[in-house]
Amino acid sequence: MILHTLLSYEFLRVVWWLLLGVLLVGFAVMDGFDLGTGMLLPFAGRNDLERRVIINSVGPVWEGNQVWLILGGGAIFAAWPQLYAVSFSGFYVAMFAILVALILRPVAFKFRSKREDAAWRGRWDAALFIGGFVPSLICGVAMGNVLQGVPFRFGTDMHIYYDGTFFGLLNPFALVCGLVSVAMLAMHGAAWLQLKTEGAVADRARSYGSIAALLTVALYAVAGFLLWKFVDGYRVTSSLPPDGPSNPLLKTVETHAGAWFTNYAAHPVLYVVPGLGLAGALLAFIGFRARAELMTLLASALGIAGIILSVGVSMFPFILPSSADPRASLTAFDSSSSHLTLFIMLAVTAIFIPIIVAYTGWIYHVLRGKVDRDAIREERGHAY
């Protein structure tokens, strides 16, 4: 009986909804400090040596951190094909901007120190800043648009049509969500720099991190208020069998003020999730002031996890609402891959995710400790 439940279509759909959240959190936490470090590079580093220290704090690990981005994209493609089709087509320009910014990072890492010229290095520093700021902002903007609903619909042949524009994504609520993302990842980057550097760089990281942590709390609270007061949520008004066919058009949906807070009202314990977002950022602020390096980084990661997961908790069972045709909204129970596909993917994930986590942990153990300024100054090893 228990085995039958664990292998049921309903259970696998919920598991993959949870795993999607885990992968998003994994990307934000693991690659987030890379992005935050890039945003802080022009401010925490005041001369060439300090900026090289900052770059070398993430240089050995940034490529491995992007595994979580690849895993997230692969999971969406395989487990939620309609979500993949809508998001990667409708947000095409936004996705392209993120990819260009992410491509700038490895190029800047490799080419910055090829010449001694200050102007040359300054241009690559600007590229690293863009590579951190643009993905942070656009990912937050995308999340804000998801909460408002995305203008897509299905034709009679289930062909997907996207009726929006890139600049339509840049609405006030989405931009506030973008600023939340920028602030929390800058906080996370500062926490990383506090852990991995020392001296003036670490002191500046603590100052900027403290500001970013307070901004994260304030902006997240503002976004929550705007969501409650001005953004209509979505709710299913017909039956939605959790083991039904993957056809979004078989249900009816309506928009309703405050609908995104229905889950919290039904299960008050869920308020713990956004509470963790606020508490994590506040604890990170305390950690910056107390110079508690590891605690600050863990608190920052906790805050990021709470903020991201609060969106999923608010929207469940919706994954991507449609503002053009609410009935076409994608949910966890009508837009997944087949039962067999989800089962095979779960079995593969159960094998490889622990391996990835163990390998990542080992790498960070090997690379523990502060970045050596003298080694960078003397060009020992393979410093950037």
mmCIF file of C-alpha atoms in Angstrom:
data_model
loop_
_atom_site.group_PDB
_atom_site.id
_atom_site.type_symbol
_atom_site.label_atom_id
_atom_site.label_comp_id
_atom_site.label_asym_id
_atom_site.label_seq_id
_atom_site.Cartn_x
_atom_site.Cartn_y
_atom_site.Cartn_z
ATOM 1 C CA MET A 1 0.000 0.000 0.000
ATOM 2 C CA ILE A 2 2.773 2.421 0.944
ATOM 3 C CA LEU A 3 4.778 1.494 -2.155
ATOM 4 C CA HIS A 4 1.705 2.025 -4.333
ATOM 5 C CA THR A 5 1.254 5.504 -2.846
ATOM 6 C CA LEU A 6 4.930 6.393 -3.348
ATOM 7 C CA LEU A 7 4.746 5.345 -6.991
ATOM 8 C CA SER A 8 1.419 7.056 -7.706
ATOM 9 C CA TYR A 9 1.124 9.781 -10.335
ATOM 10 C CA GLU A 10 -0.097 12.265 -7.721
ATOM 11 C CA PHE A 11 2.876 11.635 -5.446
ATOM 12 C CA LEU A 12 5.415 11.922 -8.278
ATOM 13 C CA ARG A 13 3.893 15.201 -9.435
ATOM 14 C CA VAL A 14 4.149 16.680 -5.947
ATOM 15 C CA VAL A 15 7.694 15.369 -5.552
ATOM 16 C CA TRP A 16 8.776 16.996 -8.795
ATOM 17 C CA TRP A 17 7.065 20.240 -7.792
ATOM 18 C CA LEU A 18 9.144 20.117 -4.596
ATOM 19 C CA LEU A 19 12.310 19.208 -6.497
ATOM 20 C CA LEU A 20 11.789 22.152 -8.831
ATOM 21 C CA GLY A 21 11.813 24.408 -5.777
ATOM 22 C CA VAL A 22 14.910 22.676 -4.401
ATOM 23 C CA LEU A 23 16.774 23.156 -7.687
ATOM 24 C CA LEU A 24 15.826 26.841 -7.848
ATOM 25 C CA VAL A 25 17.016 27.315 -4.278
ATOM 26 C CA GLY A 26 20.185 25.360 -5.067
ATOM 27 C CA PHE A 27 20.958 27.660 -7.989
ATOM 28 C CA ALA A 28 20.207 30.831 -6.004
ATOM 29 C CA VAL A 29 22.307 29.747 -3.025
ATOM 30 C CA MET A 30 25.238 28.141 -4.824
ATOM 31 C CA ASP A 31 25.536 30.452 -7.821
ATOM 32 C CA GLY A 32 24.012 33.398 -5.968
ATOM 33 C CA PHE A 33 27.171 34.345 -4.124
ATOM 34 C CA ASP A 34 29.035 34.318 -7.450
ATOM 35 C CA LEU A 35 26.525 36.797 -8.840
ATOM 36 C CA GLY A 36 26.594 38.868 -5.659
ATOM 37 C CA THR A 37 30.381 38.938 -5.666
ATOM 38 C CA GLY A 38 30.336 40.253 -9.218
ATOM 39 C CA MET A 39 27.918 43.010 -8.244
ATOM 40 C CA LEU A 40 30.139 44.021 -5.318
ATOM 41 C CA LEU A 41 33.415 43.853 -7.262
ATOM 42 C CA PRO A 42 33.636 47.609 -8.133
ATOM 43 C CA PHE A 43 32.705 48.617 -4.585
ATOM 44 C CA ALA A 44 34.426 46.120 -2.271
ATOM 45 C CA GLY A 45 37.650 46.218 -4.292
ATOM 46 C CA ARG A 46 39.287 49.645 -4.562
ATOM 47 C CA ASN A 47 42.486 48.663 -6.359
ATOM 48 C CA ASP A 48 43.662 45.956 -8.724
ATOM 49 C CA LEU A 49 45.008 43.625 -6.032
ATOM 50 C CA GLU A 50 41.797 43.801 -3.995
ATOM 51 C CA ARG A 51 39.710 43.073 -7.053
ATOM 52 C CA ARG A 52 41.900 40.109 -7.906
ATOM 53 C CA VAL A 53 41.368 38.805 -4.379
ATOM 54 C CA ILE A 54 37.600 39.054 -4.900
ATOM 55 C CA ILE A 55 37.750 37.345 -8.287
ATOM 56 C CA ASN A 56 39.932 34.541 -6.938
ATOM 57 C CA SER A 57 37.500 33.902 -4.095
ATOM 58 C CA VAL A 58 34.970 32.591 -6.629
ATOM 59 C CA GLY A 59 37.206 31.731 -9.567
ATOM 60 C CA PRO A 60 37.796 28.065 -8.588
ATOM 61 C CA VAL A 61 34.131 27.277 -7.837
ATOM 62 C CA TRP A 62 31.823 29.298 -10.092
ATOM 63 C CA GLU A 63 31.727 26.714 -12.889
ATOM 64 C CA GLY A 64 30.660 23.943 -10.530
ATOM 65 C CA ASN A 65 27.989 26.188 -9.019
ATOM 66 C CA GLN A 66 26.311 26.575 -12.402
ATOM 67 C CA VAL A 67 25.540 22.862 -12.378
ATOM 68 C CA TRP A 68 22.397 23.827 -10.461
ATOM 69 C CA LEU A 69 21.275 26.055 -13.333
ATOM 70 C CA ILE A 70 21.732 23.191 -15.786
ATOM 71 C CA LEU A 71 19.900 20.798 -13.480
ATOM 72 C CA GLY A 72 17.021 23.244 -13.106
ATOM 73 C CA GLY A 73 16.675 23.768 -16.852
ATOM 74 C CA GLY A 74 16.872 20.030 -17.486
ATOM 75 C CA ALA A 75 14.275 19.273 -14.826
ATOM 76 C CA ILE A 76 11.853 21.810 -16.288
ATOM 77 C CA PHE A 77 12.365 20.410 -19.789
ATOM 78 C CA ALA A 78 11.800 16.784 -18.761
ATOM 79 C CA ALA A 79 9.270 17.037 -15.923
ATOM 80 C CA TRP A 80 7.261 20.097 -16.977
ATOM 81 C CA PRO A 81 7.472 20.343 -20.798
ATOM 82 C CA GLN A 82 4.656 22.885 -21.125
ATOM 83 C CA LEU A 83 6.301 25.109 -18.519
ATOM 84 C CA TYR A 84 9.562 24.845 -20.446
ATOM 85 C CA ALA A 85 7.827 25.711 -23.721
ATOM 86 C CA VAL A 86 6.047 28.779 -22.345
ATOM 87 C CA SER A 87 8.867 30.195 -20.225
ATOM 88 C CA PHE A 88 11.726 29.634 -22.661
ATOM 89 C CA SER A 89 9.663 30.991 -25.569
ATOM 90 C CA GLY A 90 7.745 33.814 -23.892
ATOM 91 C CA PHE A 91 10.762 34.995 -21.912
ATOM 92 C CA TYR A 92 13.102 34.507 -24.845
ATOM 93 C CA VAL A 93 14.630 38.016 -24.828
ATOM 94 C CA ALA A 94 14.970 37.950 -21.054
ATOM 95 C CA MET A 95 16.583 34.499 -21.184
ATOM 96 C CA PHE A 96 18.933 35.685 -23.910
ATOM 97 C CA ALA A 97 19.970 38.683 -21.793
ATOM 98 C CA ILE A 98 20.699 36.361 -18.850
ATOM 99 C CA LEU A 99 22.759 34.023 -21.031
ATOM 100 C CA VAL A 100 24.781 36.889 -22.515
ATOM 101 C CA ALA A 101 25.488 38.197 -19.010
ATOM 102 C CA LEU A 102 26.482 34.723 -17.790
ATOM 103 C CA ILE A 103 28.749 34.229 -20.817
ATOM 104 C CA LEU A 104 30.528 37.481 -19.967
ATOM 105 C CA ARG A 105 31.680 36.064 -16.629
ATOM 106 C CA PRO A 106 33.991 33.253 -17.816
ATOM 107 C CA VAL A 107 35.375 35.453 -20.576
ATOM 108 C CA ALA A 108 36.136 38.177 -18.032
ATOM 109 C CA PHE A 109 37.713 35.680 -15.623
ATOM 110 C CA LYS A 110 40.035 34.395 -18.328
ATOM 111 C CA PHE A 111 40.961 37.649 -20.076
ATOM 112 C CA ARG A 112 41.092 40.232 -17.279
ATOM 113 C CA SER A 113 44.656 39.511 -16.182
ATOM 114 C CA LYS A 114 46.071 38.958 -19.673
ATOM 115 C CA ARG A 115 47.184 42.604 -19.815
ATOM 116 C CA GLU A 116 48.474 45.016 -17.182
ATOM 117 C CA ASP A 117 46.570 47.973 -18.671
ATOM 118 C CA ALA A 118 44.192 49.542 -16.130
ATOM 119 C CA ALA A 119 41.592 50.438 -18.764
ATOM 120 C CA TRP A 120 41.608 46.866 -20.068
ATOM 121 C CA ARG A 121 41.039 45.438 -16.615
ATOM 122 C CA GLY A 122 38.426 48.071 -15.830
ATOM 123 C CA ARG A 123 36.346 47.007 -18.818
ATOM 124 C CA TRP A 124 36.432 43.365 -17.691
ATOM 125 C CA ASP A 125 35.514 44.438 -14.165
ATOM 126 C CA ALA A 126 32.466 46.146 -15.657
ATOM 127 C CA ALA A 127 31.662 42.921 -17.508
ATOM 128 C CA LEU A 128 31.809 40.980 -14.236
ATOM 129 C CA PHE A 129 29.470 43.507 -12.622
ATOM 130 C CA ILE A 130 27.014 43.163 -15.509
ATOM 131 C CA GLY A 131 27.352 39.373 -15.322
ATOM 132 C CA GLY A 132 26.208 39.521 -11.711
ATOM 133 C CA PHE A 133 23.635 42.293 -11.805
ATOM 134 C CA VAL A 134 21.664 41.437 -14.951
ATOM 135 C CA PRO A 135 20.831 37.780 -14.102
ATOM 136 C CA SER A 136 19.980 38.766 -10.512
ATOM 137 C CA LEU A 137 17.593 41.490 -11.638
ATOM 138 C CA ILE A 138 15.933 39.586 -14.483
ATOM 139 C CA CYS A 139 15.356 36.422 -12.429
ATOM 140 C CA GLY A 140 13.551 38.509 -9.824
ATOM 141 C CA VAL A 141 11.566 40.342 -12.494
ATOM 142 C CA ALA A 142 10.559 36.992 -13.987
ATOM 143 C CA MET A 143 9.342 35.786 -10.589
ATOM 144 C CA GLY A 144 7.274 38.950 -10.207
ATOM 145 C CA ASN A 145 5.641 38.361 -13.580
ATOM 146 C CA VAL A 146 4.896 34.738 -12.712
ATOM 147 C CA LEU A 147 3.015 35.909 -9.614
ATOM 148 C CA GLN A 148 0.952 38.305 -11.744
ATOM 149 C CA GLY A 149 0.323 35.805 -14.517
ATOM 150 C CA VAL A 150 2.019 35.493 -17.883
ATOM 151 C CA PRO A 151 0.120 36.402 -21.097
ATOM 152 C CA PHE A 152 0.037 33.029 -22.852
ATOM 153 C CA ARG A 153 -2.785 30.853 -24.211
ATOM 154 C CA PHE A 154 -3.366 27.586 -26.023
ATOM 155 C CA GLY A 155 -4.834 27.211 -29.491
ATOM 156 C CA THR A 156 -7.334 24.527 -30.423
ATOM 157 C CA ASP A 157 -4.409 22.280 -31.375
ATOM 158 C CA MET A 158 -2.674 22.946 -28.002
ATOM 159 C CA HIS A 159 -0.157 25.194 -29.728
ATOM 160 C CA ILE A 160 1.166 27.788 -27.245
ATOM 161 C CA TYR A 161 0.826 31.478 -28.059
ATOM 162 C CA TYR A 162 2.614 34.187 -26.063
ATOM 163 C CA ASP A 163 0.991 37.620 -26.325
ATOM 164 C CA GLY A 164 3.409 39.655 -24.215
ATOM 165 C CA THR A 165 6.506 41.749 -24.943
ATOM 166 C CA PHE A 166 9.867 42.078 -23.212
ATOM 167 C CA PHE A 167 9.157 45.595 -21.979
ATOM 168 C CA GLY A 168 5.775 44.465 -20.700
ATOM 169 C CA LEU A 169 7.707 42.378 -18.183
ATOM 170 C CA LEU A 170 9.209 45.554 -16.696
ATOM 171 C CA ASN A 171 6.134 46.536 -14.684
ATOM 172 C CA PRO A 172 6.338 48.118 -11.210
ATOM 173 C CA PHE A 173 5.608 44.994 -9.132
ATOM 174 C CA ALA A 174 8.025 42.866 -11.155
ATOM 175 C CA LEU A 175 10.754 45.498 -10.776
ATOM 176 C CA VAL A 176 10.264 45.489 -6.994
ATOM 177 C CA CYS A 177 10.712 41.702 -7.083
ATOM 178 C CA GLY A 178 13.824 42.246 -9.200
ATOM 179 C CA LEU A 179 15.223 44.573 -6.545
ATOM 180 C CA VAL A 180 14.501 41.937 -3.876
ATOM 181 C CA SER A 181 16.577 39.486 -5.903
ATOM 182 C CA VAL A 182 19.434 41.971 -6.375
ATOM 183 C CA ALA A 183 19.513 42.855 -2.666
ATOM 184 C CA MET A 184 19.444 39.271 -1.403
ATOM 185 C CA LEU A 185 22.151 38.077 -3.794
ATOM 186 C CA ALA A 186 24.324 41.093 -2.978
ATOM 187 C CA MET A 187 23.864 40.130 0.690
ATOM 188 C CA HIS A 188 24.902 36.566 -0.139
ATOM 189 C CA GLY A 189 27.936 37.717 -2.115
ATOM 190 C CA ALA A 190 29.013 39.945 0.769
ATOM 191 C CA ALA A 191 28.651 37.019 3.182
ATOM 192 C CA TRP A 192 30.918 34.956 0.925
ATOM 193 C CA LEU A 193 33.518 37.732 0.732
ATOM 194 C CA GLN A 194 33.484 38.118 4.505
ATOM 195 C CA LEU A 195 34.228 34.391 4.776
ATOM 196 C CA LYS A 196 36.902 34.189 2.070
ATOM 197 C CA THR A 197 38.774 37.499 2.352
ATOM 198 C CA GLU A 198 40.337 39.616 5.046
ATOM 199 C CA GLY A 199 41.409 43.174 5.699
ATOM 200 C CA ALA A 200 39.837 46.084 3.840
ATOM 201 C CA VAL A 201 37.923 43.879 1.392
ATOM 202 C CA ALA A 202 36.226 41.943 4.189
ATOM 203 C CA ASP A 203 35.441 45.176 6.050
ATOM 204 C CA ARG A 204 33.781 46.703 3.006
ATOM 205 C CA ALA A 205 31.911 43.459 2.354
ATOM 206 C CA ARG A 206 30.520 43.627 5.882
ATOM 207 C CA SER A 207 29.366 47.206 5.341
ATOM 208 C CA TYR A 208 27.710 46.546 2.000
ATOM 209 C CA GLY A 209 26.330 43.236 3.233
ATOM 210 C CA SER A 210 24.673 44.894 6.223
ATOM 211 C CA ILE A 211 22.959 47.385 3.922
ATOM 212 C CA ALA A 212 21.915 44.650 1.488
ATOM 213 C CA ALA A 213 20.483 42.525 4.310
ATOM 214 C CA LEU A 214 18.317 45.386 5.586
ATOM 215 C CA LEU A 215 17.237 46.197 2.021
ATOM 216 C CA THR A 216 16.296 42.539 1.512
ATOM 217 C CA VAL A 217 14.016 42.632 4.555
ATOM 218 C CA ALA A 218 12.446 45.957 3.563
ATOM 219 C CA LEU A 219 11.957 45.151 -0.123
ATOM 220 C CA TYR A 220 10.615 41.657 0.610
ATOM 221 C CA ALA A 221 8.080 43.156 3.023
ATOM 222 C CA VAL A 222 7.088 45.763 0.417
ATOM 223 C CA ALA A 223 6.708 43.061 -2.248
ATOM 224 C CA GLY A 224 4.514 41.020 0.112
ATOM 225 C CA PHE A 225 2.313 44.034 0.822
ATOM 226 C CA LEU A 226 1.948 44.822 -2.893
ATOM 227 C CA LEU A 227 1.121 41.173 -3.597
ATOM 228 C CA TRP A 228 -1.612 41.194 -0.961
ATOM 229 C CA LYS A 229 -3.046 44.601 -1.836
ATOM 230 C CA PHE A 230 -2.698 45.043 -5.574
ATOM 231 C CA VAL A 231 -1.983 41.691 -7.287
ATOM 232 C CA ASP A 232 -4.846 39.299 -7.974
ATOM 233 C CA GLY A 233 -4.029 35.658 -7.398
ATOM 234 C CA TYR A 234 -5.464 32.613 -9.156
ATOM 235 C CA ARG A 235 -7.603 29.755 -7.898
ATOM 236 C CA VAL A 236 -9.095 26.660 -9.477
ATOM 237 C CA THR A 237 -12.897 26.696 -9.439
ATOM 238 C CA SER A 238 -13.492 23.231 -10.857
ATOM 239 C CA SER A 239 -12.233 19.752 -10.081
ATOM 240 C CA LEU A 240 -8.519 19.175 -10.540
ATOM 241 C CA PRO A 241 -7.754 15.449 -10.194
ATOM 242 C CA PRO A 242 -4.176 15.107 -8.908
ATOM 243 C CA ASP A 243 -3.716 12.037 -11.103
ATOM 244 C CA GLY A 244 -5.605 13.408 -14.105
ATOM 245 C CA PRO A 245 -4.352 13.944 -17.665
ATOM 246 C CA SER A 246 -1.794 16.626 -18.495
ATOM 247 C CA ASN A 247 -4.234 18.965 -20.197
ATOM 248 C CA PRO A 248 -4.507 22.435 -18.612
ATOM 249 C CA LEU A 249 -7.723 23.241 -20.513
ATOM 250 C CA LEU A 250 -9.820 20.705 -18.599
ATOM 251 C CA LYS A 251 -10.240 23.008 -15.577
ATOM 252 C CA THR A 252 -11.649 26.454 -14.900
ATOM 253 C CA VAL A 253 -9.723 29.186 -13.120
ATOM 254 C CA GLU A 254 -10.595 32.643 -11.858
ATOM 255 C CA THR A 255 -8.548 35.514 -10.516
ATOM 256 C CA HIS A 256 -9.296 36.798 -7.059
ATOM 257 C CA ALA A 257 -7.795 39.413 -4.742
ATOM 258 C CA GLY A 258 -5.755 37.771 -2.011
ATOM 259 C CA ALA A 259 -5.878 34.327 -3.638
ATOM 260 C CA TRP A 260 -2.104 33.918 -3.236
ATOM 261 C CA PHE A 261 -2.613 33.953 0.546
ATOM 262 C CA THR A 262 -5.256 31.211 0.579
ATOM 263 C CA ASN A 263 -2.757 28.450 1.375
ATOM 264 C CA TYR A 264 -1.467 30.393 4.358
ATOM 265 C CA ALA A 265 -4.972 30.928 5.678
ATOM 266 C CA ALA A 266 -5.778 27.226 5.304
ATOM 267 C CA HIS A 267 -2.480 26.082 6.838
ATOM 268 C CA PRO A 268 -1.044 28.812 9.125
ATOM 269 C CA VAL A 269 2.089 26.742 9.717
ATOM 270 C CA LEU A 270 3.144 27.746 6.199
ATOM 271 C CA TYR A 271 3.859 31.261 7.467
ATOM 272 C CA VAL A 272 7.109 29.711 8.679
ATOM 273 C CA VAL A 273 8.381 29.799 5.084
ATOM 274 C CA PRO A 274 8.272 33.588 4.480
ATOM 275 C CA GLY A 275 9.248 33.971 8.125
ATOM 276 C CA LEU A 276 12.480 32.147 7.339
ATOM 277 C CA GLY A 277 13.099 34.601 4.515
ATOM 278 C CA LEU A 278 12.851 37.568 6.867
ATOM 279 C CA ALA A 279 14.638 35.852 9.754
ATOM 280 C CA GLY A 280 17.505 34.690 7.534
ATOM 281 C CA ALA A 281 18.183 38.201 6.229
ATOM 282 C CA LEU A 282 17.971 39.672 9.739
ATOM 283 C CA LEU A 283 20.322 37.012 11.097
ATOM 284 C CA ALA A 284 22.705 37.776 8.230
ATOM 285 C CA PHE A 285 22.666 41.446 9.261
ATOM 286 C CA ILE A 286 23.477 40.456 12.845
ATOM 287 C CA GLY A 287 26.214 38.152 11.559
ATOM 288 C CA PHE A 288 27.811 40.943 9.530
ATOM 289 C CA ARG A 289 27.882 43.233 12.553
ATOM 290 C CA ALA A 290 29.228 40.451 14.800
ATOM 291 C CA ARG A 291 31.789 39.313 12.203
ATOM 292 C CA ALA A 292 30.408 35.783 12.469
ATOM 293 C CA GLU A 293 31.562 34.602 9.060
ATOM 294 C CA LEU A 294 30.109 31.118 8.600
ATOM 295 C CA MET A 295 26.912 31.944 10.468
ATOM 296 C CA THR A 296 26.332 34.928 8.185
ATOM 297 C CA LEU A 297 26.699 32.826 5.044
ATOM 298 C CA LEU A 298 24.325 30.143 6.371
ATOM 299 C CA ALA A 299 21.794 32.760 7.499
ATOM 300 C CA SER A 300 21.949 34.413 4.094
ATOM 301 C CA ALA A 301 21.324 31.044 2.403
ATOM 302 C CA LEU A 302 18.384 30.443 4.749
ATOM 303 C CA GLY A 303 16.903 33.812 3.844
ATOM 304 C CA ILE A 304 17.234 33.110 0.127
ATOM 305 C CA ALA A 305 15.592 29.703 0.536
ATOM 306 C CA GLY A 306 12.690 31.177 2.507
ATOM 307 C CA ILE A 307 12.073 33.954 -0.013
ATOM 308 C CA ILE A 308 12.096 31.643 -3.037
ATOM 309 C CA LEU A 309 10.064 28.876 -1.423
ATOM 310 C CA SER A 310 7.448 31.356 -0.205
ATOM 311 C CA VAL A 311 6.544 31.992 -3.847
ATOM 312 C CA GLY A 312 5.946 28.291 -4.454
ATOM 313 C CA VAL A 313 3.916 27.926 -1.249
ATOM 314 C CA SER A 314 1.759 30.908 -2.204
ATOM 315 C CA MET A 315 1.067 29.645 -5.723
ATOM 316 C CA PHE A 316 0.562 25.904 -5.174
ATOM 317 C CA PRO A 317 -0.785 24.085 -7.130
ATOM 318 C CA PHE A 318 -0.093 26.691 -9.823
ATOM 319 C CA ILE A 319 3.279 26.703 -11.535
ATOM 320 C CA LEU A 320 2.663 29.308 -14.221
ATOM 321 C CA PRO A 321 -0.634 31.234 -14.249
ATOM 322 C CA SER A 322 -1.950 32.713 -17.495
ATOM 323 C CA SER A 323 -3.210 36.288 -17.519
ATOM 324 C CA ALA A 324 -4.429 35.958 -21.132
ATOM 325 C CA ASP A 325 -6.578 32.872 -20.450
ATOM 326 C CA PRO A 326 -6.686 31.826 -16.765
ATOM 327 C CA ARG A 327 -8.005 28.416 -17.776
ATOM 328 C CA ALA A 328 -4.697 27.764 -19.565
ATOM 329 C CA SER A 329 -2.727 28.240 -16.336
ATOM 330 C CA LEU A 330 -0.277 25.433 -15.655
ATOM 331 C CA THR A 331 -0.514 23.547 -12.379
ATOM 332 C CA ALA A 332 1.425 20.718 -10.797
ATOM 333 C CA PHE A 333 -1.424 18.333 -11.605
ATOM 334 C CA ASP A 334 -2.137 19.060 -15.266
ATOM 335 C CA SER A 335 1.129 20.038 -16.972
ATOM 336 C CA SER A 336 3.647 17.332 -16.062
ATOM 337 C CA SER A 337 5.269 14.626 -18.140
ATOM 338 C CA SER A 338 3.936 11.080 -18.089
ATOM 339 C CA HIS A 339 3.840 8.882 -15.007
ATOM 340 C CA LEU A 340 6.673 6.705 -16.340
ATOM 341 C CA THR A 341 8.865 9.694 -17.215
ATOM 342 C CA LEU A 342 8.527 11.187 -13.743
ATOM 343 C CA PHE A 343 9.346 7.835 -12.137
ATOM 344 C CA ILE A 344 12.475 7.234 -14.231
ATOM 345 C CA MET A 345 13.662 10.795 -13.626
ATOM 346 C CA LEU A 346 13.150 10.413 -9.889
ATOM 347 C CA ALA A 347 15.176 7.191 -9.827
ATOM 348 C CA VAL A 348 18.029 8.849 -11.741
ATOM 349 C CA THR A 349 17.852 11.941 -9.519
ATOM 350 C CA ALA A 350 17.989 9.811 -6.370
ATOM 351 C CA ILE A 351 21.309 8.412 -7.610
ATOM 352 C CA PHE A 352 23.042 11.491 -8.979
ATOM 353 C CA ILE A 353 21.956 14.362 -6.704
ATOM 354 C CA PRO A 354 23.704 12.822 -3.649
ATOM 355 C CA ILE A 355 26.825 12.357 -5.779
ATOM 356 C CA ILE A 356 26.739 16.003 -6.878
ATOM 357 C CA VAL A 357 26.191 17.207 -3.317
ATOM 358 C CA ALA A 358 28.997 15.006 -1.955
ATOM 359 C CA TYR A 359 31.426 16.083 -4.672
ATOM 360 C CA THR A 360 30.541 19.759 -4.180
ATOM 361 C CA GLY A 361 31.040 19.448 -0.440
ATOM 362 C CA TRP A 362 34.427 17.828 -0.965
ATOM 363 C CA ILE A 363 35.526 20.613 -3.334
ATOM 364 C CA TYR A 364 34.581 23.307 -0.840
ATOM 365 C CA HIS A 365 36.407 21.410 1.886
ATOM 366 C CA VAL A 366 39.563 21.292 -0.230
ATOM 367 C CA LEU A 367 39.288 25.005 -1.093
ATOM 368 C CA ARG A 368 38.479 26.143 2.458
ATOM 369 C CA GLY A 369 40.334 29.095 3.979
ATOM 370 C CA LYS A 370 41.040 32.684 3.043
ATOM 371 C CA VAL A 371 42.330 33.854 -0.326
ATOM 372 C CA ASP A 372 46.064 34.546 0.017
ATOM 373 C CA ARG A 373 46.797 38.138 -1.017
ATOM 374 C CA ASP A 374 50.556 37.551 -1.080
ATOM 375 C CA ALA A 375 50.217 34.550 -3.386
ATOM 376 C CA ILE A 376 48.165 36.631 -5.805
ATOM 377 C CA ARG A 377 50.577 39.555 -5.612
ATOM 378 C CA GLU A 378 53.535 37.317 -6.355
ATOM 379 C CA GLU A 379 51.683 35.467 -9.128
ATOM 380 C CA ARG A 380 52.225 32.052 -7.544
ATOM 381 C CA GLY A 381 50.043 29.240 -8.862
ATOM 382 C CA HIS A 382 47.249 29.977 -11.310
ATOM 383 C CA ALA A 383 45.588 33.052 -9.770
ATOM 384 C CA TYR A 384 43.232 35.078 -11.943
#
